[in-house]
Amino acid sequence: MTDAGLHIESVTKRYARRGGMATAVDDVSVEIPAGQTLAVLGPSGCGKSSLLRIVAGIDTPDTGRVVLAGRELSRPGHAVDADRRDMNMVFQNYALWPHLRVRDIIGYGLAHGRHKTTKQRRDARVAELVELLRLGGLEDRRPAEISGGQQQRVAIARALATEPRLLLFDEPLSNLDVQLRAAMRAELAALLRRLGTTALYVTHDVTEALALADTVLVMDSGR
Ligand code: ADP
Ligand code: MG
């Protein structure tokens, strides 16, 4: 089993709760073939973010494991560091650094840590992403000086910069107003198709799941 996709195998996650344990993710198995998008769809509290946190390496599973491109990333009690997983995440609240300019946010992963590269290469990659996400002219602005939709495009550009093997999205459009959400949904669907990056997309919005995903995993009460 050394294909390039993501394999989630029998993953369970329990949290301590008053009077005992609550099961947030209950024996979930699913795979995403390389290049495809899986949407995880379900109501608030059904365990979507818990599952995503395990794939991202923020949490470890109580049972099961996560394998990406044949490499085991998580098992009970063990998780490869989040920054060594070859994946990036786009959150619901954009998590942009308020004091940085757009160009530095997008290039952040190429200026620090494992993917650090020359300034020349970084500038070239940032220019590519600015073009891809239609952020031209905004490079020197700070997050507070651009719109919510633009902020979310910056967050996507930042996630793409290091060319990760897997992209993770946790309800990335939920904070946008209805019209903007519809526009971004279409834009993101086209982008994911064009890039051919493997993606795991968490949402409670059925329209979003159907527009974006090759496959939809419906979750309810952790199952
Ligand atoms: P979703 O993202 O689908 O809204 P979550 O994965 O955030 O759902 O939560 C699933 C369940 O696990 C909920 O009942 C939630 O209260 C519980 N839960 C999530 N994170 C924690 C935590 N860190 N500690 C205790 N319970 C948690
Ligand atoms: Mg959630």
Coordinates of C-alpha atoms and ligand atoms in Angstrom, one line a residue:
M1 CA 0.0 0.0 0.0
T2 CA 2.4 2.7 -1.2
D3 CA 0.1 4.8 -3.3
A4 CA 0.3 8.6 -3.0
G5 CA -3.1 9.0 -1.3
L6 CA -4.2 9.5 2.2
H7 CA -5.4 6.6 4.3
I8 CA -7.4 7.0 7.5
E9 CA -7.7 3.6 9.1
S10 CA -10.1 2.8 12.0
V11 CA -9.5 6.1 13.7
T12 CA -11.1 6.7 17.1
K13 CA -10.8 9.7 19.4
R14 CA -12.3 10.0 22.8
Y15 CA -12.3 13.0 25.1
A16 CA -12.7 13.1 28.9
R17 CA -16.0 14.5 29.9
R18 CA -17.8 15.0 33.2
G19 CA -18.7 11.5 34.3
G20 CA -16.7 9.6 31.7
M21 CA -15.5 9.7 28.2
A22 CA -17.2 11.0 25.0
T23 CA -16.3 9.5 21.6
A24 CA -15.8 12.4 19.1
V25 CA -14.5 10.1 16.3
D26 CA -15.8 6.5 16.3
D27 CA -13.8 4.0 14.2
V28 CA -13.6 6.1 11.0
S29 CA -11.9 4.6 7.9
V30 CA -11.7 6.5 4.6
E31 CA -9.1 7.1 1.9
I32 CA -8.5 9.9 -0.5
P33 CA -6.8 8.8 -3.8
A34 CA -4.0 11.1 -4.8
G35 CA -5.2 14.3 -6.5
Q36 CA -8.8 14.0 -5.3
T37 CA -10.8 16.0 -2.8
L38 CA -12.8 14.4 0.0
A39 CA -15.4 16.5 1.8
V40 CA -16.3 15.5 5.3
L41 CA -19.9 16.7 5.8
G42 CA -21.9 16.8 9.0
P43 CA -23.6 18.9 11.6
S44 CA -21.7 20.9 14.3
G45 CA -20.3 18.6 16.9
C46 CA -20.2 15.4 14.8
G47 CA -16.4 15.1 15.0
K48 CA -15.2 16.7 11.8
S49 CA -12.6 19.0 13.4
S50 CA -11.4 16.2 15.7
L51 CA -10.8 14.0 12.7
L52 CA -9.0 16.8 10.9
R53 CA -6.8 17.5 13.9
I54 CA -5.6 13.9 13.9
V55 CA -4.8 14.1 10.2
A56 CA -2.9 17.4 10.8
G57 CA -1.0 15.9 13.7
I58 CA -2.3 18.3 16.3
D59 CA -3.9 15.4 18.1
T60 CA -3.1 11.6 18.3
P61 CA -5.8 9.0 17.7
D62 CA -6.8 6.5 20.5
T63 CA -7.0 3.7 17.9
G64 CA -6.1 3.4 14.2
R65 CA -3.6 5.2 12.1
V66 CA -3.1 7.8 9.4
V67 CA -0.9 7.1 6.3
L68 CA 0.1 9.5 3.6
A69 CA 1.9 8.3 0.5
G70 CA 2.8 5.1 2.3
R71 CA 4.3 6.9 5.3
E72 CA 2.7 6.3 8.7
L73 CA 2.0 9.8 10.3
S74 CA -0.1 8.9 13.3
R75 CA -0.9 6.0 15.5
P76 CA -2.0 5.9 19.2
G77 CA 0.5 7.9 21.2
H78 CA 2.6 8.9 18.3
A79 CA 2.3 11.7 15.7
V80 CA 4.9 13.0 13.2
D81 CA 5.3 16.7 13.9
A82 CA 2.7 18.9 12.1
D83 CA 5.5 20.7 10.1
R84 CA 7.0 17.4 8.9
R85 CA 3.8 16.0 7.4
D86 CA 3.9 17.6 4.0
M87 CA 0.5 19.2 4.5
N88 CA -0.9 22.6 5.2
M89 CA -4.2 23.7 6.6
V90 CA -6.7 26.6 5.9
F91 CA -8.8 27.4 8.9
Q92 CA -12.2 29.0 9.3
N93 CA -10.8 32.1 11.0
Y94 CA -8.1 33.0 8.6
A95 CA -5.2 32.9 11.1
L96 CA -3.3 35.5 9.3
W97 CA -0.6 37.5 11.2
P98 CA -2.1 41.0 11.6
H99 CA 1.3 42.8 11.5
L100 CA 2.6 41.1 8.3
R101 CA 2.1 42.2 4.8
V102 CA 0.3 39.9 2.3
R103 CA 3.6 39.0 0.5
D104 CA 5.2 38.0 3.7
I105 CA 2.2 36.0 4.9
I106 CA 2.2 34.1 1.6
G107 CA 5.9 33.5 1.6
Y108 CA 6.1 32.7 5.3
G109 CA 6.6 29.0 4.9
L110 CA 9.5 29.6 2.4
A111 CA 11.2 32.1 4.7
H112 CA 11.3 29.9 7.9
G113 CA 11.9 26.3 8.8
R114 CA 12.1 23.3 6.7
H115 CA 11.1 24.8 3.4
K116 CA 13.3 27.9 3.7
T117 CA 14.7 28.9 0.4
T118 CA 16.5 31.9 -1.3
K119 CA 14.8 35.3 -1.4
Q120 CA 14.8 35.1 -5.1
R121 CA 12.9 31.8 -5.2
R122 CA 10.5 32.9 -2.5
D123 CA 9.7 36.1 -4.4
A124 CA 9.1 34.1 -7.6
R125 CA 6.8 31.7 -5.9
V126 CA 4.9 34.5 -4.1
A127 CA 4.4 36.2 -7.5
E128 CA 3.0 33.0 -8.9
L129 CA 0.5 32.6 -6.1
V130 CA -0.5 36.3 -6.2
E131 CA -1.3 35.7 -9.8
L132 CA -3.1 32.4 -9.2
L133 CA -5.3 33.8 -6.4
R134 CA -5.8 37.2 -8.0
L135 CA -4.2 39.2 -5.3
G136 CA -2.2 41.5 -7.6
G137 CA -1.8 45.0 -6.1
L138 CA -2.4 43.9 -2.5
E139 CA 1.1 42.5 -1.8
D140 CA 2.0 45.3 0.6
R141 CA -1.3 45.5 2.5
R142 CA -1.9 44.0 6.0
P143 CA -4.8 41.7 6.7
A144 CA -7.0 44.5 8.2
E145 CA -6.6 46.4 4.9
I146 CA -8.1 43.7 2.6
S147 CA -11.6 42.1 2.5
G148 CA -12.6 38.8 4.1
G149 CA -12.6 37.1 0.7
Q150 CA -9.2 38.4 -0.1
Q151 CA -8.0 37.3 3.4
Q152 CA -9.2 33.8 2.7
R153 CA -7.4 33.8 -0.7
V154 CA -4.2 34.9 1.1
A155 CA -4.7 32.0 3.6
I156 CA -5.1 29.6 0.6
A157 CA -2.0 31.0 -1.1
R158 CA 0.0 30.6 2.1
A159 CA -1.1 27.0 2.4
L160 CA -0.1 26.3 -1.3
A161 CA 3.3 28.0 -1.1
T162 CA 5.3 25.0 0.0
E163 CA 3.6 22.7 -2.4
P164 CA 2.2 20.3 0.2
R165 CA 1.2 16.8 -0.7
L166 CA -2.1 17.3 1.1
L167 CA -4.3 20.4 1.8
L168 CA -6.6 20.5 4.8
F169 CA -9.6 22.9 5.0
D170 CA -11.7 23.4 8.1
E171 CA -14.9 25.2 7.1
P172 CA -12.8 27.9 5.3
L173 CA -15.8 29.8 3.9
S174 CA -18.1 29.8 7.0
N175 CA -17.1 33.3 8.1
L176 CA -17.9 34.9 4.7
D177 CA -21.3 36.4 3.8
V178 CA -23.6 34.4 1.6
Q179 CA -22.7 36.0 -1.8
L180 CA -19.0 35.9 -1.2
R181 CA -19.2 32.3 0.0
A182 CA -20.9 31.3 -3.3
A183 CA -18.2 33.0 -5.4
M184 CA -15.4 31.6 -3.3
R185 CA -16.9 28.1 -3.4
A186 CA -16.8 28.2 -7.2
E187 CA -13.3 29.7 -7.3
L188 CA -12.0 27.1 -4.8
A189 CA -13.6 24.2 -6.7
A190 CA -11.9 25.3 -9.9
L191 CA -8.6 25.8 -8.2
L192 CA -8.6 22.4 -6.5
R193 CA -9.4 20.8 -9.9
R194 CA -6.7 22.7 -11.6
L195 CA -4.0 22.1 -9.0
G196 CA -4.6 18.4 -8.6
T197 CA -3.6 18.5 -5.0
T198 CA -5.1 15.9 -2.7
A199 CA -7.4 17.7 -0.3
L200 CA -9.6 17.0 2.8
Y201 CA -12.3 19.6 3.1
V202 CA -14.5 19.8 6.3
T203 CA -17.8 21.5 6.1
H204 CA -21.4 21.5 7.4
D205 CA -22.7 22.9 4.1
V206 CA -24.0 20.4 1.7
T207 CA -23.8 22.7 -1.3
E208 CA -20.2 23.3 -0.6
A209 CA -19.4 19.6 -0.2
L210 CA -21.1 18.7 -3.5
A211 CA -19.5 21.6 -5.4
L212 CA -15.9 20.9 -4.2
A213 CA -15.5 17.2 -3.6
D214 CA -15.0 14.1 -5.7
T215 CA -16.3 12.1 -2.7
V216 CA -18.4 13.1 0.2
L217 CA -18.0 11.4 3.6
V218 CA -21.1 12.0 5.7
M219 CA -20.4 12.1 9.5
D220 CA -22.9 11.8 12.3
S221 CA -22.1 11.4 16.0
G222 CA -18.5 10.5 15.2
R223 CA -19.4 7.8 12.7
Ligands
ADP1 P1 -17.3 19.5 14.6 O1 -16.0 20.0 14.1 O2 -17.9 18.5 13.7 O3 -18.2 20.6 15.0 P2 -15.7 18.5 16.8 O4 -14.7 17.5 16.3 O5 -15.2 19.9 17.1 O6 -17.0 18.6 15.9 O7 -16.3 18.0 18.2 C1 -16.8 16.6 18.3 C2 -17.2 16.3 19.7 O8 -16.0 16.3 20.5 C3 -18.1 17.4 20.3 O9 -19.0 16.8 21.2 C4 -17.1 18.3 21.1 O10 -17.7 18.9 22.2 C5 -16.0 17.2 21.5 N1 -14.7 17.8 21.7 C6 -14.0 18.3 20.6 N2 -12.8 18.7 21.1 C7 -12.7 18.5 22.4 C8 -11.7 18.6 23.4 N3 -10.5 19.2 23.2 N4 -12.1 18.2 24.7 C9 -13.3 17.7 25.0 N5 -14.2 17.5 24.0 C10 -14.0 17.9 22.8
MG2 MG -15.4 22.0 13.6

